[in-house]
Amino acid sequence: MARTTPAIALLLSGALLLSGCSLFEDSGPPQVRENFPYVKEGTIFQDTGQDEVMRFSITGLERTPDYTVMHYEVDYPDGFTGSNRNLSMAHTLVDPMTGRVYRQYHDGDGFKYGSVSPGPPGLYPVHDGAVNEYRRYFPPIPERVEQVTFIGSGLGAMTGIPIQDVEEERPDPEAPNGADHLSLAEPPPARENLTFENRRPDDDAVADEGWVESFVDSEIASITRDGDTETISLHSDVMFEFDESDLTEEAADVVRQAAKSLVRNVDPDDPKITVIGHTDGLGSDSYNKALSVRRAETVRDLLAEEIGPGYDYEVQGRGSTEPVAREGGPDDEQARARNRRVEFAYKLGGAPDVEEESDDDGLGVAQRTVGWPAPFTDDNGDIVASVEREGVRLDVYPLRRDGSYLIGTVALTNTTNEPADPDMGGLESLQAGGPEKFSKGTLGGFQLLEPDTGLVRYVAQMNFGNGKYDGFAEEVHELQPGNTYELVAVFPAPGEGVEELTLRAGPFGEIPEIPVGE
């Protein structure tokens, strides 16, 4: 039987794990209409540097009792020759409402189920003017999910792909012809698609499942969401004087705000709140652990006064064993300040009522805004900002809301006559003392700043468990002269009243007034 590798214990009911305000109080869910195929075109990275325009067409997305089956076609409108390997990331389906993530089934050798390569493993014949038909298998997606966002074609995000409920998937190709046209000297007849033998998942099939993990930061607190788990982190420099466990004057107000957020967010069926103290790396391990316990106990006592009975508390002190920022570098002071913190970890409750407003006095970082999945479009909108650096131009498109998230689409263009290997920043573009986990990957240095509140939204990551994280942006390889490549970054969505955000674009600098669209 095919199996999955979940990041955490996934909720079988697939209940919405949401808190905060909603964008759909009055309108209700949009009607989902099928309009296959869903098509996108753009330049993709190839291992040979022969980066051509590819047309990627999703022709079906079937939900059977056993699998989710994606049917798609690939062709190259401008021509394509030779043996090349597409360098795009693994095909991934994302439920934008809950943040559940699903990847393809593969066997123990890493080969994907579905369309079987007729030649060297993982390689398929490609001929000018011919369309290749493929299918791939994903884990079954909960029945309540009607639309998903697809990434992994090398062409950014394809939102609003509807799921078709069927008893059985489409029949296998009747006469797969891929093996008959392995050589460029043996092209298929005109207007004949290439098809391949199909292999369904068997007992050796494994698929990664995970969650979108997001991070929102402010001067006094930050929050991390990972599936049905939420962690509020209060910065200790706001809460305590140096080397002390007594609360500062500001601390009571901060804990009071946190209490309002906890009352709203904690799962009433699992009302356990774990209060965890952390220190920086100065001092001995034993001293740091004792200090972190004392601080956690102090915060626990005040929190219990604020929210009253009905909650179970556990206190832990972890000293300096779990830093979120790297100490010892040029921003050592900021990194140590980031690592000195007290956390509240808990399970999230279910979805809010659609009429519910989130205008209480809780922590701004703990508010969450949820809309419906974005409809499909192959149009990113007009370019709203452009910045050039060292022969590479960054074009920025409007931000789009997609369920619980914002999709940020950018394009990189090599404006020189030679191949370019752009510096995308990554950890080098990390804000002083910022969390490393949410600063990795191609667009890891990108953030969204909400000028009115000071909230900073980091690039979200996909968490597949056991320390395996992936970003949403494709890895950037050598940019060929004159070519344009599309990338996406995913961020936790801001409040419904937010219409513009400042993009911190890593080495390209800050770009203000990026519009937030629907």
Short mmCIF file of C-alpha atoms in Angstrom, two decimals:
data_model
loop_
_atom_site.label_atom_id
_atom_site.label_comp_id
_atom_site.label_asym_id
_atom_site.label_seq_id
_atom_site.Cartn_x
_atom_site.Cartn_y
_atom_site.Cartn_z
CA MET A 1 0.00 0.00 0.00
CA ALA A 2 1.33 3.44 -0.88
CA ARG A 3 2.32 5.49 2.14
CA THR A 4 3.10 9.08 2.96
CA THR A 5 5.76 10.73 5.11
CA PRO A 6 3.91 13.40 7.06
CA ALA A 7 5.68 16.27 8.77
CA ILE A 8 3.53 15.90 11.88
CA ALA A 9 0.45 13.97 12.86
CA LEU A 10 -1.94 15.24 10.20
CA LEU A 11 -5.58 15.80 11.09
CA LEU A 12 -7.58 13.15 9.30
CA SER A 13 -10.65 15.31 9.33
CA GLY A 14 -8.82 18.02 7.40
CA ALA A 15 -10.44 20.67 9.59
CA LEU A 16 -9.48 24.26 8.86
CA LEU A 17 -6.73 25.35 11.19
CA LEU A 18 -7.40 29.04 11.09
CA SER A 19 -7.62 31.94 13.47
CA GLY A 20 -8.17 35.62 13.00
CA CYS A 21 -10.35 37.49 10.57
CA SER A 22 -11.86 36.28 7.35
CA LEU A 23 -12.26 37.91 3.97
CA PHE A 24 -15.45 36.08 3.09
CA GLU A 25 -18.07 37.22 5.58
CA ASP A 26 -20.66 38.32 3.05
CA SER A 27 -19.95 36.67 -0.25
CA GLY A 28 -19.67 33.01 0.75
CA PRO A 29 -17.47 30.54 -1.08
CA PRO A 30 -17.03 31.19 -4.80
CA GLN A 31 -18.46 28.59 -7.14
CA VAL A 32 -15.75 26.31 -8.48
CA ARG A 33 -16.02 25.75 -12.22
CA GLU A 34 -13.78 23.44 -14.22
CA ASN A 35 -12.11 24.99 -17.22
CA PHE A 36 -9.34 22.60 -18.18
CA PRO A 37 -6.71 22.92 -19.51
CA TYR A 38 -4.95 25.42 -17.27
CA VAL A 39 -1.94 26.65 -19.20
CA LYS A 40 1.20 28.63 -18.39
CA GLU A 41 4.21 29.50 -20.52
CA GLY A 42 7.68 30.74 -19.64
CA THR A 43 11.39 30.11 -19.72
CA ILE A 44 12.64 27.25 -17.57
CA PHE A 45 16.08 26.21 -16.38
CA GLN A 46 17.66 23.19 -18.13
CA ASP A 47 20.79 21.37 -17.02
CA THR A 48 22.54 22.14 -20.31
CA GLY A 49 21.81 25.87 -20.19
CA GLN A 50 19.51 25.50 -23.19
CA ASP A 51 16.76 27.36 -21.36
CA GLU A 52 13.75 27.37 -23.64
CA VAL A 53 10.15 28.56 -23.39
CA MET A 54 7.96 25.73 -22.12
CA ARG A 55 4.16 25.45 -22.25
CA PHE A 56 2.78 23.55 -19.25
CA SER A 57 -0.88 22.49 -19.42
CA ILE A 58 -2.77 20.81 -16.58
CA THR A 59 -5.47 18.81 -18.35
CA GLY A 60 -7.03 17.09 -15.33
CA LEU A 61 -6.73 16.70 -11.55
CA GLU A 62 -8.69 13.64 -10.40
CA ARG A 63 -9.47 12.61 -6.83
CA THR A 64 -10.07 8.88 -6.56
CA PRO A 65 -10.53 6.91 -3.33
CA ASP A 66 -6.82 6.02 -3.44
CA TYR A 67 -4.93 8.90 -5.06
CA THR A 68 -4.95 12.35 -6.52
CA VAL A 69 -3.96 12.04 -10.18
CA MET A 70 -2.63 14.97 -12.19
CA HIS A 71 -2.69 14.82 -15.98
CA TYR A 72 -0.60 17.36 -17.84
CA GLU A 73 1.04 18.13 -21.16
CA VAL A 74 4.35 19.76 -22.02
CA ASP A 75 5.55 21.27 -25.26
CA TYR A 76 8.07 23.87 -26.42
CA PRO A 77 6.54 26.51 -28.72
CA ASP A 78 9.89 27.89 -29.89
CA GLY A 79 11.52 24.52 -30.60
CA PHE A 80 13.73 22.28 -28.55
CA THR A 81 16.52 19.85 -29.40
CA GLY A 82 18.85 17.38 -27.73
CA SER A 83 18.88 15.76 -24.31
CA ASN A 84 18.10 18.16 -21.47
CA ARG A 85 16.85 17.82 -17.92
CA ASN A 86 14.32 20.25 -16.47
CA LEU A 87 15.75 21.68 -13.24
CA SER A 88 12.41 22.68 -11.70
CA MET A 89 11.49 21.65 -8.18
CA ALA A 90 9.32 18.63 -7.40
CA HIS A 91 5.66 18.90 -8.43
CA THR A 92 3.73 20.07 -5.37
CA LEU A 93 0.03 20.62 -4.58
CA VAL A 94 -0.84 23.11 -1.83
CA ASP A 95 -4.17 23.62 -0.10
CA PRO A 96 -4.01 27.40 0.39
CA MET A 97 -6.68 27.38 3.09
CA THR A 98 -4.97 25.07 5.59
CA GLY A 99 -1.41 25.03 4.28
CA ARG A 100 -1.35 21.28 3.72
CA VAL A 101 1.28 20.29 1.14
CA TYR A 102 1.36 17.15 -1.03
CA ARG A 103 4.13 15.79 -3.27
CA GLN A 104 4.26 13.01 -5.84
CA TYR A 105 4.56 9.35 -5.06
CA HIS A 106 7.97 7.90 -5.83
CA ASP A 107 9.70 4.56 -5.29
CA GLY A 108 12.75 3.69 -3.21
CA ASP A 109 15.07 4.77 -6.02
CA GLY A 110 13.43 8.16 -6.28
CA PHE A 111 11.62 7.48 -9.59
CA LYS A 112 8.13 8.90 -9.87
CA TYR A 113 5.03 6.81 -10.45
CA GLY A 114 2.85 7.55 -13.42
CA SER A 115 4.32 8.07 -16.90
CA VAL A 116 7.32 5.78 -17.29
CA SER A 117 10.49 6.96 -18.97
CA PRO A 118 11.03 4.78 -22.09
CA GLY A 119 14.76 5.49 -22.28
CA PRO A 120 17.40 6.39 -19.69
CA PRO A 121 15.75 6.65 -16.25
CA GLY A 122 13.97 9.97 -15.76
CA LEU A 123 14.48 11.14 -19.34
CA TYR A 124 11.76 11.46 -21.99
CA PRO A 125 12.07 12.07 -25.73
CA VAL A 126 11.16 15.58 -26.86
CA HIS A 127 10.56 16.55 -30.49
CA ASP A 128 9.86 19.89 -32.15
CA GLY A 129 6.15 20.46 -32.55
CA ALA A 130 5.19 17.41 -30.47
CA VAL A 131 3.23 17.46 -27.20
CA ASN A 132 4.21 15.07 -24.40
CA GLU A 133 1.37 13.72 -22.22
CA TYR A 134 2.12 12.79 -18.60
CA ARG A 135 0.36 11.74 -15.40
CA ARG A 136 1.60 11.79 -11.81
CA TYR A 137 0.18 10.47 -8.54
CA PHE A 138 -0.21 12.35 -5.27
CA PRO A 139 -1.71 11.34 -1.90
CA PRO A 140 -5.51 11.59 -1.63
CA ILE A 141 -6.55 15.14 -0.76
CA PRO A 142 -9.43 15.60 1.75
CA GLU A 143 -12.87 15.79 0.13
CA ARG A 144 -13.65 19.27 1.46
CA VAL A 145 -10.76 20.73 -0.61
CA GLU A 146 -12.08 21.88 -3.97
CA GLN A 147 -9.10 23.81 -5.34
CA VAL A 148 -5.33 23.68 -4.92
CA THR A 149 -2.31 25.70 -5.97
CA PHE A 150 0.28 23.91 -8.09
CA ILE A 151 4.00 24.71 -8.08
CA GLY A 152 6.90 22.82 -9.60
CA SER A 153 6.69 23.42 -13.34
CA GLY A 154 9.44 26.02 -13.19
CA LEU A 155 6.85 28.67 -14.10
CA GLY A 156 5.80 30.00 -10.71
CA ALA A 157 2.43 29.27 -9.07
CA MET A 158 -0.73 28.04 -10.80
CA THR A 159 -3.58 28.92 -8.43
CA GLY A 160 -7.20 27.79 -8.45
CA ILE A 161 -6.78 24.33 -10.00
CA PRO A 162 -10.09 22.47 -9.34
CA ILE A 163 -10.16 18.86 -8.16
CA GLN A 164 -12.41 16.46 -10.09
CA ASP A 165 -14.10 13.74 -8.01
CA VAL A 166 -14.13 10.44 -9.92
CA GLU A 167 -14.57 6.78 -9.02
CA GLU A 168 -11.74 5.75 -11.33
CA GLU A 169 -8.95 7.66 -13.02
CA ARG A 170 -8.64 7.90 -16.76
CA PRO A 171 -7.65 4.70 -18.59
CA ASP A 172 -4.00 4.14 -19.35
CA PRO A 173 -2.80 5.24 -22.81
CA GLU A 174 -4.01 2.64 -25.31
CA ALA A 175 -0.86 2.50 -27.41
CA PRO A 176 1.98 4.43 -25.71
CA ASN A 177 4.40 5.51 -28.44
CA GLY A 178 7.18 7.22 -26.50
CA ALA A 179 9.55 4.26 -26.87
CA ASP A 180 9.15 4.42 -30.65
CA HIS A 181 10.60 7.92 -30.88
CA LEU A 182 13.66 7.94 -28.67
CA SER A 183 15.89 9.30 -31.43
CA LEU A 184 15.66 12.77 -32.90
CA ALA A 185 15.84 11.03 -36.26
CA GLU A 186 12.54 9.30 -35.48
CA PRO A 187 10.01 12.05 -34.75
CA PRO A 188 6.33 11.22 -34.37
CA PRO A 189 3.94 12.03 -37.20
CA ALA A 190 2.66 15.59 -37.30
CA ARG A 191 0.05 16.42 -34.60
CA GLU A 192 0.61 13.08 -32.83
CA ASN A 193 1.26 13.40 -29.09
CA LEU A 194 3.89 11.34 -27.31
CA THR A 195 2.42 9.05 -24.65
CA PHE A 196 4.04 6.70 -22.18
CA GLU A 197 3.31 3.55 -20.23
CA ASN A 198 1.69 4.15 -16.85
CA ARG A 199 2.85 2.78 -13.50
CA ARG A 200 0.45 3.10 -10.58
CA PRO A 201 1.75 3.40 -7.01
CA ASP A 202 2.49 0.05 -5.36
CA ASP A 203 3.58 -1.09 -1.92
CA ASP A 204 6.94 0.67 -2.30
CA ALA A 205 5.37 4.06 -3.06
CA VAL A 206 6.20 6.96 -0.73
CA ALA A 207 5.06 10.57 -0.91
CA ASP A 208 6.05 13.54 1.21
CA GLU A 209 3.29 15.41 2.99
CA GLY A 210 3.81 18.49 5.07
CA TRP A 211 2.66 21.96 6.03
CA VAL A 212 3.41 25.51 5.10
CA GLU A 213 5.36 26.99 8.00
CA SER A 214 5.19 30.77 8.33
CA PHE A 215 6.79 33.44 10.49
CA VAL A 216 5.60 36.95 11.38
CA ASP A 217 7.76 39.28 13.48
CA SER A 218 7.40 42.52 15.43
CA GLU A 219 9.44 44.46 17.97
CA ILE A 220 7.87 42.68 20.95
CA ALA A 221 6.90 39.24 19.64
CA SER A 222 6.90 36.81 16.73
CA ILE A 223 4.75 33.87 15.75
CA THR A 224 5.43 30.63 13.91
CA ARG A 225 2.62 28.56 12.39
CA ASP A 226 3.25 24.99 11.35
CA GLY A 227 0.12 23.02 10.54
CA ASP A 228 -2.00 22.73 13.65
CA THR A 229 0.74 24.02 15.97
CA GLU A 230 1.37 27.66 16.79
CA THR A 231 4.20 29.19 18.81
CA ILE A 232 4.13 32.77 20.11
CA SER A 233 7.57 34.06 21.07
CA LEU A 234 7.90 37.06 23.39
CA HIS A 235 11.24 38.82 23.11
CA SER A 236 12.87 38.66 26.53
CA ASP A 237 14.52 42.08 26.24
CA VAL A 238 10.99 43.53 26.42
CA MET A 239 10.05 41.24 29.31
CA PHE A 240 13.11 41.16 31.59
CA GLU A 241 16.13 43.18 32.60
CA PHE A 242 19.49 41.60 31.81
CA ASP A 243 20.10 38.43 33.81
CA GLU A 244 16.82 38.84 35.74
CA SER A 245 13.56 36.88 35.91
CA ASP A 246 11.36 39.68 37.29
CA LEU A 247 9.04 41.22 34.70
CA THR A 248 9.62 44.77 33.47
CA GLU A 249 6.87 47.41 33.54
CA GLU A 250 6.14 46.78 29.86
CA ALA A 251 5.84 43.04 30.37
CA ALA A 252 2.35 43.02 31.91
CA ASP A 253 0.87 44.71 28.84
CA VAL A 254 2.71 42.34 26.49
CA VAL A 255 1.49 39.27 28.38
CA ARG A 256 -2.01 40.75 28.45
CA GLN A 257 -1.96 41.05 24.65
CA ALA A 258 -0.61 37.52 24.36
CA ALA A 259 -3.37 36.26 26.64
CA LYS A 260 -6.07 37.66 24.35
CA SER A 261 -4.45 35.92 21.39
CA LEU A 262 -4.18 32.63 23.27
CA VAL A 263 -7.83 32.69 24.31
CA ARG A 264 -8.79 33.13 20.67
CA ASN A 265 -6.36 30.64 19.17
CA VAL A 266 -5.88 27.70 21.57
CA ASP A 267 -7.82 24.54 20.74
CA PRO A 268 -10.53 24.22 23.45
CA ASP A 269 -10.39 20.45 23.07
CA ASP A 270 -6.64 20.43 23.80
CA PRO A 271 -6.10 23.45 26.09
CA LYS A 272 -2.47 22.73 26.94
CA ILE A 273 -0.07 25.69 26.81
CA THR A 274 3.63 24.95 27.07
CA VAL A 275 5.63 27.94 28.35
CA ILE A 276 9.26 27.66 27.28
CA GLY A 277 12.14 29.86 28.38
CA HIS A 278 15.26 30.40 26.25
CA THR A 279 18.50 32.32 26.80
CA ASP A 280 21.40 33.37 24.63
CA GLY A 281 24.72 31.52 24.61
CA LEU A 282 26.45 33.58 27.30
CA GLY A 283 26.98 31.80 30.61
CA SER A 284 27.13 28.13 31.54
CA ASP A 285 24.57 25.60 30.42
CA SER A 286 23.35 24.98 33.96
CA TYR A 287 22.96 28.69 34.72
CA ASN A 288 21.14 29.37 31.45
CA LYS A 289 18.74 26.49 31.98
CA ALA A 290 17.90 27.64 35.51
CA LEU A 291 17.37 31.24 34.33
CA SER A 292 15.13 30.11 31.47
CA VAL A 293 12.99 28.06 33.87
CA ARG A 294 12.58 30.99 36.28
CA ARG A 295 11.56 33.31 33.45
CA ALA A 296 9.08 30.79 32.06
CA GLU A 297 7.52 30.33 35.52
CA THR A 298 7.15 34.08 35.97
CA VAL A 299 5.39 34.45 32.63
CA ARG A 300 3.22 31.40 33.30
CA ASP A 301 2.00 32.87 36.58
CA LEU A 302 0.99 36.18 35.00
CA LEU A 303 -0.59 34.46 32.01
CA ALA A 304 -2.71 32.26 34.28
CA GLU A 305 -3.98 35.34 36.08
CA GLU A 306 -5.00 36.92 32.78
CA ILE A 307 -6.80 34.04 31.07
CA GLY A 308 -8.22 32.29 34.11
CA PRO A 309 -8.99 28.57 34.59
CA GLY A 310 -9.56 25.96 31.91
CA TYR A 311 -6.00 25.66 30.61
CA ASP A 312 -3.23 23.19 31.40
CA TYR A 313 0.28 24.60 31.72
CA GLU A 314 3.67 23.01 31.31
CA VAL A 315 6.87 24.93 32.01
CA GLN A 316 10.15 24.13 30.29
CA GLY A 317 13.55 25.79 30.38
CA ARG A 318 15.82 25.07 27.44
CA GLY A 319 18.63 27.51 28.15
CA SER A 320 20.69 28.24 25.04
CA THR A 321 20.16 24.88 23.34
CA GLU A 322 17.67 26.09 20.67
CA PRO A 323 18.89 29.37 19.16
CA VAL A 324 16.86 30.81 16.29
CA ALA A 325 19.62 33.22 15.20
CA ARG A 326 23.32 32.57 14.73
CA GLU A 327 25.47 34.14 17.43
CA GLY A 328 29.10 35.18 17.03
CA GLY A 329 28.71 37.03 13.72
CA PRO A 330 28.76 40.72 12.87
CA ASP A 331 25.21 41.09 14.24
CA ASP A 332 25.97 39.18 17.43
CA GLU A 333 24.12 41.58 19.72
CA GLN A 334 20.91 41.37 17.66
CA ALA A 335 21.21 37.58 17.37
CA ARG A 336 21.57 37.15 21.13
CA ALA A 337 18.57 39.40 21.68
CA ARG A 338 16.53 37.25 19.28
CA ASN A 339 17.52 34.08 21.15
CA ARG A 340 16.48 35.47 24.55
CA ARG A 341 12.77 34.73 24.52
CA VAL A 342 9.79 33.08 26.20
CA GLU A 343 7.47 30.99 24.04
CA PHE A 344 3.89 29.76 24.25
CA ALA A 345 3.35 26.58 22.21
CA TYR A 346 -0.13 25.14 21.71
CA LYS A 347 -2.52 23.45 19.31
CA LEU A 348 -4.72 25.67 17.16
CA GLY A 349 -8.47 25.55 17.42
CA GLY A 350 -10.84 25.19 14.47
CA ALA A 351 -11.96 27.77 11.94
CA PRO A 352 -13.50 31.03 13.15
CA ASP A 353 -17.07 31.89 12.30
CA VAL A 354 -17.14 33.71 9.01
CA GLU A 355 -18.77 36.70 10.68
CA GLU A 356 -16.00 36.93 13.26
CA GLU A 357 -13.87 40.07 13.28
CA SER A 358 -10.34 40.01 14.66
CA ASP A 359 -10.12 43.53 15.99
CA ASP A 360 -9.32 42.64 19.61
CA ASP A 361 -6.25 43.88 21.46
CA GLY A 362 -4.22 40.71 20.97
CA LEU A 363 -0.74 40.60 19.53
CA GLY A 364 -0.64 41.83 15.94
CA VAL A 365 1.64 38.95 14.93
CA ALA A 366 -0.97 36.43 16.12
CA GLN A 367 -3.77 37.66 13.86
CA ARG A 368 -4.46 35.63 10.76
CA THR A 369 -6.47 36.53 7.71
CA VAL A 370 -8.02 33.87 5.51
CA GLY A 371 -9.64 34.27 2.11
CA TRP A 372 -10.80 31.85 -0.55
CA PRO A 373 -8.32 30.24 -2.95
CA ALA A 374 -7.24 32.57 -5.74
CA PRO A 375 -8.72 31.82 -9.16
CA PHE A 376 -6.44 30.64 -11.93
CA THR A 377 -4.77 33.23 -14.11
CA ASP A 378 -1.84 33.17 -16.48
CA ASP A 379 -1.51 36.95 -16.18
CA ASN A 380 0.67 38.27 -13.35
CA GLY A 381 -0.61 41.81 -13.91
CA ASP A 382 1.46 44.87 -14.69
CA ILE A 383 5.00 45.25 -13.41
CA VAL A 384 4.82 47.64 -10.45
CA ALA A 385 8.55 48.04 -9.75
CA SER A 386 11.89 47.23 -11.40
CA VAL A 387 15.39 47.27 -9.92
CA GLU A 388 18.61 46.36 -11.72
CA ARG A 389 21.75 45.09 -10.06
CA GLU A 390 24.92 43.80 -11.70
CA GLY A 391 23.26 43.10 -15.04
CA VAL A 392 20.19 41.39 -13.58
CA ARG A 393 16.80 43.16 -13.54
CA LEU A 394 14.22 42.31 -10.90
CA ASP A 395 10.63 42.96 -11.99
CA VAL A 396 7.97 42.90 -9.25
CA TYR A 397 4.29 42.13 -9.84
CA PRO A 398 1.31 42.86 -7.55
CA LEU A 399 0.90 40.55 -4.56
CA ARG A 400 -2.06 38.16 -4.79
CA ARG A 401 -4.11 36.73 -1.92
CA ASP A 402 -4.48 32.95 -2.04
CA GLY A 403 -6.31 31.48 0.95
CA SER A 404 -4.18 32.09 4.05
CA TYR A 405 -1.24 33.41 2.05
CA LEU A 406 0.12 36.07 -0.26
CA ILE A 407 1.84 35.02 -3.47
CA GLY A 408 4.65 37.32 -4.48
CA THR A 409 5.70 36.93 -8.11
CA VAL A 410 8.95 38.36 -9.42
CA ALA A 411 10.93 37.91 -12.61
CA LEU A 412 14.68 37.95 -13.19
CA THR A 413 16.08 39.06 -16.55
CA ASN A 414 19.70 38.85 -17.65
CA THR A 415 20.27 42.21 -19.37
CA THR A 416 23.85 41.40 -20.43
CA ASN A 417 25.31 39.48 -23.38
CA GLU A 418 26.86 36.80 -21.19
CA PRO A 419 25.41 34.17 -18.84
CA ALA A 420 24.91 35.58 -15.34
CA ASP A 421 24.96 33.89 -11.96
CA PRO A 422 22.99 36.32 -9.77
CA ASP A 423 23.61 36.86 -6.09
CA MET A 424 20.17 36.39 -4.54
CA GLY A 425 21.34 37.17 -1.03
CA GLY A 426 19.96 34.33 1.09
CA LEU A 427 21.50 34.37 4.56
CA GLU A 428 23.78 37.24 3.52
CA SER A 429 20.66 39.41 3.16
CA LEU A 430 19.30 38.38 6.56
CA GLN A 431 18.10 41.26 8.71
CA ALA A 432 20.31 41.69 11.76
CA GLY A 433 19.49 38.93 14.22
CA GLY A 434 16.79 37.44 12.00
CA PRO A 435 15.75 33.76 12.10
CA GLU A 436 17.86 31.63 9.77
CA LYS A 437 15.16 29.04 9.05
CA PHE A 438 12.99 31.58 7.26
CA SER A 439 15.88 33.18 5.40
CA LYS A 440 17.09 30.23 3.36
CA GLY A 441 16.48 29.39 -0.28
CA THR A 442 16.45 31.43 -3.46
CA LEU A 443 14.25 34.26 -2.14
CA GLY A 444 15.09 33.72 1.53
CA GLY A 445 16.24 37.30 1.90
CA PHE A 446 12.81 38.59 0.83
CA GLN A 447 10.36 39.93 3.40
CA LEU A 448 7.20 42.01 3.46
CA LEU A 449 7.05 44.98 5.81
CA GLU A 450 3.74 46.48 6.91
CA PRO A 451 4.72 50.14 7.39
CA ASP A 452 1.77 51.13 9.60
CA THR A 453 2.31 48.38 12.16
CA GLY A 454 5.95 47.39 11.73
CA LEU A 455 4.97 43.74 11.23
CA VAL A 456 7.43 41.79 9.09
CA ARG A 457 6.31 38.71 7.14
CA TYR A 458 9.06 36.29 6.21
CA VAL A 459 9.09 33.93 3.24
CA ALA A 460 7.14 30.79 4.19
CA GLN A 461 8.74 27.36 3.98
CA MET A 462 7.34 23.89 3.34
CA ASN A 463 8.03 21.63 6.32
CA PHE A 464 8.10 17.91 5.46
CA GLY A 465 9.35 16.76 8.85
CA ASN A 466 12.64 15.32 10.06
CA GLY A 467 14.38 18.60 9.34
CA LYS A 468 13.40 18.63 5.65
CA TYR A 469 12.37 22.10 4.47
CA ASP A 470 11.83 23.47 0.98
CA GLY A 471 11.10 26.97 -0.26
CA PHE A 472 8.48 27.84 -2.86
CA ALA A 473 10.89 29.60 -5.20
CA GLU A 474 12.73 27.60 -7.83
CA GLU A 475 16.48 27.38 -7.42
CA VAL A 476 18.12 30.04 -9.57
CA HIS A 477 20.75 28.72 -11.94
CA GLU A 478 22.82 30.54 -14.54
CA LEU A 479 20.65 33.13 -16.33
CA GLN A 480 21.08 33.04 -20.08
CA PRO A 481 21.45 36.37 -21.95
CA GLY A 482 18.13 38.11 -22.56
CA ASN A 483 16.08 35.42 -20.83
CA THR A 484 13.42 36.14 -18.20
CA TYR A 485 12.67 33.66 -15.41
CA GLU A 486 9.64 33.76 -13.09
CA LEU A 487 9.88 33.00 -9.38
CA VAL A 488 7.39 33.04 -6.51
CA ALA A 489 7.63 33.63 -2.79
CA VAL A 490 4.78 32.81 -0.39
CA PHE A 491 4.05 34.88 2.72
CA PRO A 492 1.40 34.72 5.47
CA ALA A 493 -1.46 37.03 4.47
CA PRO A 494 -1.93 40.40 6.20
CA GLY A 495 -5.21 41.89 7.41
CA GLU A 496 -7.92 42.63 4.88
CA GLY A 497 -7.39 46.38 5.17
CA VAL A 498 -3.78 46.18 4.03
CA GLU A 499 -3.52 47.45 0.45
CA GLU A 500 0.24 48.01 0.11
CA LEU A 501 3.39 46.50 1.57
CA THR A 502 7.09 47.22 1.35
CA LEU A 503 9.11 44.43 -0.24
CA ARG A 504 12.53 43.82 1.24
CA ALA A 505 14.08 42.24 -1.83
CA GLY A 506 17.37 40.95 -0.45
CA PRO A 507 20.32 42.36 -2.42
CA PHE A 508 17.94 44.46 -4.56
CA GLY A 509 17.02 46.59 -1.53
CA GLU A 510 13.67 47.85 -0.22
CA ILE A 511 10.86 48.48 -2.70
CA PRO A 512 7.89 50.39 -1.22
CA GLU A 513 4.21 50.45 -2.15
CA ILE A 514 3.76 46.99 -3.66
CA PRO A 515 -0.03 46.64 -4.08
CA VAL A 516 -1.94 43.76 -2.52
CA GLY A 517 -4.57 42.46 -4.93
CA GLU A 518 -7.25 39.79 -4.69
#
